[in-house]
Short mmCIF file of C-alpha atoms and ligand atoms in Angstrom, two decimals:
data_model
loop_
_atom_site.label_atom_id
_atom_site.label_comp_id
_atom_site.label_asym_id
_atom_site.label_seq_id
_atom_site.Cartn_x
_atom_site.Cartn_y
_atom_site.Cartn_z
CA UNK A 1 -12.94 14.85 -4.98
CA UNK A 2 -12.76 14.94 -8.73
CA UNK A 3 -11.28 11.56 -9.52
CA UNK A 4 -13.69 8.79 -10.41
CA UNK A 5 -13.59 6.30 -7.58
CA UNK A 6 -12.47 2.75 -8.08
CA UNK A 7 -14.72 -0.12 -7.08
CA UNK A 8 -12.58 -2.35 -4.91
CA UNK A 9 -13.55 -5.92 -4.07
CA UNK A 10 -12.84 -7.50 -0.68
CA UNK A 11 -10.54 -9.89 -2.58
CA UNK A 12 -8.46 -7.00 -3.94
CA UNK A 13 -8.53 -5.27 -0.56
CA UNK A 14 -7.15 -8.39 1.15
CA UNK A 15 -3.97 -8.23 -0.96
CA UNK A 16 -2.97 -4.93 0.64
CA UNK A 17 -2.33 -6.07 4.19
CA UNK A 18 1.37 -5.23 4.55
CA UNK A 19 3.12 -2.51 6.51
CA UNK A 20 4.47 -1.09 3.24
CA UNK A 21 1.20 -1.57 1.35
CA UNK A 22 -1.82 -1.17 3.60
CA UNK A 23 -5.38 -0.53 2.44
CA UNK A 24 -8.36 -0.33 4.76
CA UNK A 25 -12.11 -0.02 4.26
CA UNK A 26 -14.13 2.14 6.65
CA UNK A 27 -17.85 2.81 6.19
CA UNK A 28 -17.81 1.76 2.56
CA UNK A 29 -14.73 3.67 1.45
CA UNK A 30 -11.25 2.28 0.85
CA UNK A 31 -8.14 4.16 1.96
CA UNK A 32 -4.46 3.60 1.36
CA UNK A 33 -3.24 4.11 4.96
CA UNK A 34 0.42 3.23 4.26
CA UNK A 35 1.72 6.75 4.82
CA UNK A 36 -0.71 7.46 7.66
CA UNK A 37 0.53 4.49 9.72
CA UNK A 38 3.42 6.48 11.21
CA UNK A 39 1.03 9.21 12.35
CA UNK A 40 -1.64 7.03 13.97
CA UNK A 41 -1.84 8.01 17.68
CA UNK A 42 -2.79 4.44 18.55
CA UNK A 43 0.38 3.10 16.95
CA UNK A 44 1.26 1.02 13.91
CA UNK A 45 0.27 -2.46 15.21
CA UNK A 46 -3.20 -1.25 16.24
CA UNK A 47 -3.89 0.29 12.85
CA UNK A 48 -2.44 -2.77 11.11
CA UNK A 49 -5.18 -4.88 12.70
CA UNK A 50 -7.49 -3.44 10.07
CA UNK A 51 -5.12 -3.67 7.10
CA UNK A 52 -6.54 -5.51 4.10
CA UNK A 53 -9.97 -5.64 5.71
CA UNK A 54 -13.22 -3.87 6.23
CA UNK A 55 -12.11 -2.26 9.52
CA UNK A 56 -15.40 -0.46 10.17
CA UNK A 57 -16.31 -2.45 13.28
CA UNK A 58 -12.80 -2.18 14.76
CA UNK A 59 -12.79 1.53 14.09
CA UNK A 60 -16.25 2.06 15.60
CA UNK A 61 -15.29 0.05 18.69
CA UNK A 62 -12.20 2.14 19.39
CA UNK A 63 -13.06 5.70 18.35
CA UNK A 64 -16.16 6.19 16.26
CA UNK A 65 -15.86 9.98 16.81
CA UNK A 66 -12.54 10.27 14.97
CA UNK A 67 -12.96 12.22 11.71
CA UNK A 68 -11.19 9.78 9.42
CA UNK A 69 -12.93 11.16 6.31
CA UNK A 70 -11.10 14.43 6.76
CA UNK A 71 -7.84 12.93 8.03
CA UNK A 72 -7.57 10.40 5.22
CA UNK A 73 -8.94 12.60 2.45
CA UNK A 74 -5.74 12.38 0.44
CA UNK A 75 -5.58 8.61 0.96
CA UNK A 76 -9.02 7.81 -0.46
CA UNK A 77 -8.76 5.41 -3.36
CA UNK A 78 -12.22 3.97 -3.90
CA UNK A 79 -15.45 2.39 -2.76
CA UNK A 80 -15.77 -1.07 -1.33
CA UNK A 81 -17.63 -3.41 -3.66
CA UNK A 82 -19.86 -5.46 -1.41
CA UNK A 83 -19.40 -9.15 -2.05
CA UNK A 84 -20.39 -12.19 -0.01
CA UNK A 85 -19.54 -11.90 3.71
CA UNK A 86 -16.03 -12.86 4.81
CA UNK A 87 -15.03 -14.01 8.30
CA UNK A 88 -12.16 -11.75 9.28
C1 HEM B 101 -6.24 6.36 18.75
C2 HEM B 101 -6.83 1.81 17.32
C3 HEM B 101 -8.00 3.31 12.89
C4 HEM B 101 -7.11 7.86 14.24
C5 HEM B 101 -6.30 4.98 18.74
C6 HEM B 101 -6.16 4.16 19.90
C7 HEM B 101 -6.30 2.88 19.50
C8 HEM B 101 -6.57 2.90 18.09
C9 HEM B 101 -6.20 1.63 20.36
C10 HEM B 101 -5.96 4.63 21.31
C11 HEM B 101 -4.54 4.98 21.62
C12 HEM B 101 -4.42 5.46 23.04
O1 HEM B 101 -5.34 6.11 23.54
O2 HEM B 101 -3.40 5.18 23.63
C13 HEM B 101 -7.26 1.82 16.01
C14 HEM B 101 -7.68 0.66 15.25
C15 HEM B 101 -8.01 1.10 14.00
C16 HEM B 101 -7.79 2.52 13.98
C17 HEM B 101 -7.73 -0.76 15.78
C18 HEM B 101 -8.49 0.33 12.79
C19 HEM B 101 -8.14 -0.89 12.56
C20 HEM B 101 -7.82 4.67 12.85
C21 HEM B 101 -8.01 5.51 11.70
C22 HEM B 101 -7.77 6.79 12.09
C23 HEM B 101 -7.42 6.77 13.47
C24 HEM B 101 -8.41 5.00 10.32
C25 HEM B 101 -7.83 8.06 11.31
C26 HEM B 101 -7.49 8.17 10.08
C27 HEM B 101 -6.86 7.85 15.58
C28 HEM B 101 -6.78 9.04 16.40
C29 HEM B 101 -6.55 8.61 17.69
C30 HEM B 101 -6.47 7.16 17.66
C31 HEM B 101 -6.96 10.47 15.92
C32 HEM B 101 -6.45 9.48 18.94
C33 HEM B 101 -7.87 9.56 19.46
C34 HEM B 101 -8.00 10.26 20.76
O3 HEM B 101 -7.01 10.37 21.47
O4 HEM B 101 -9.14 10.62 21.08
N1 HEM B 101 -6.57 4.21 17.65
N2 HEM B 101 -7.34 2.92 15.22
N3 HEM B 101 -7.43 5.45 13.91
N4 HEM B 101 -6.66 6.74 16.35
FE1 HEM B 101 -6.97 4.85 15.80
#
């Protein structure tokens, strides 16, 4: 990737929790998964469970072997800025 990555706070991430505007953090990186939602083999509602959140644990629980880095390459928007812990 050539673009400089944005630093995204958990507060900013939380604003993007809608079907038509869905961001998700996995392993420190933030992805805009809005367009990917329709292609998720596990369905829209399952993927939406992680919208607006750090979905790393959810992701690892379900399918830690899935190569999301490659699949969501075009959807990468930034790095998650680690703030104080939030109870999701
Ligand atoms: C399958 C949930 C994020 C890619 C599934 C399935 C579930 C699920 C329940 C199983 C569907 C079935 O077998 O009937 C979730 C949840 C996520 C999440 C809760 C986060 C909140 C992602 C992401 C990607 C992804 C970020 C990739 C960009 C896939 C793929 C499968 C799958 C490729 C098929 C895996 C296989 O059959 O081995 N997901 N998912 N998922 N998901 Fe996700």
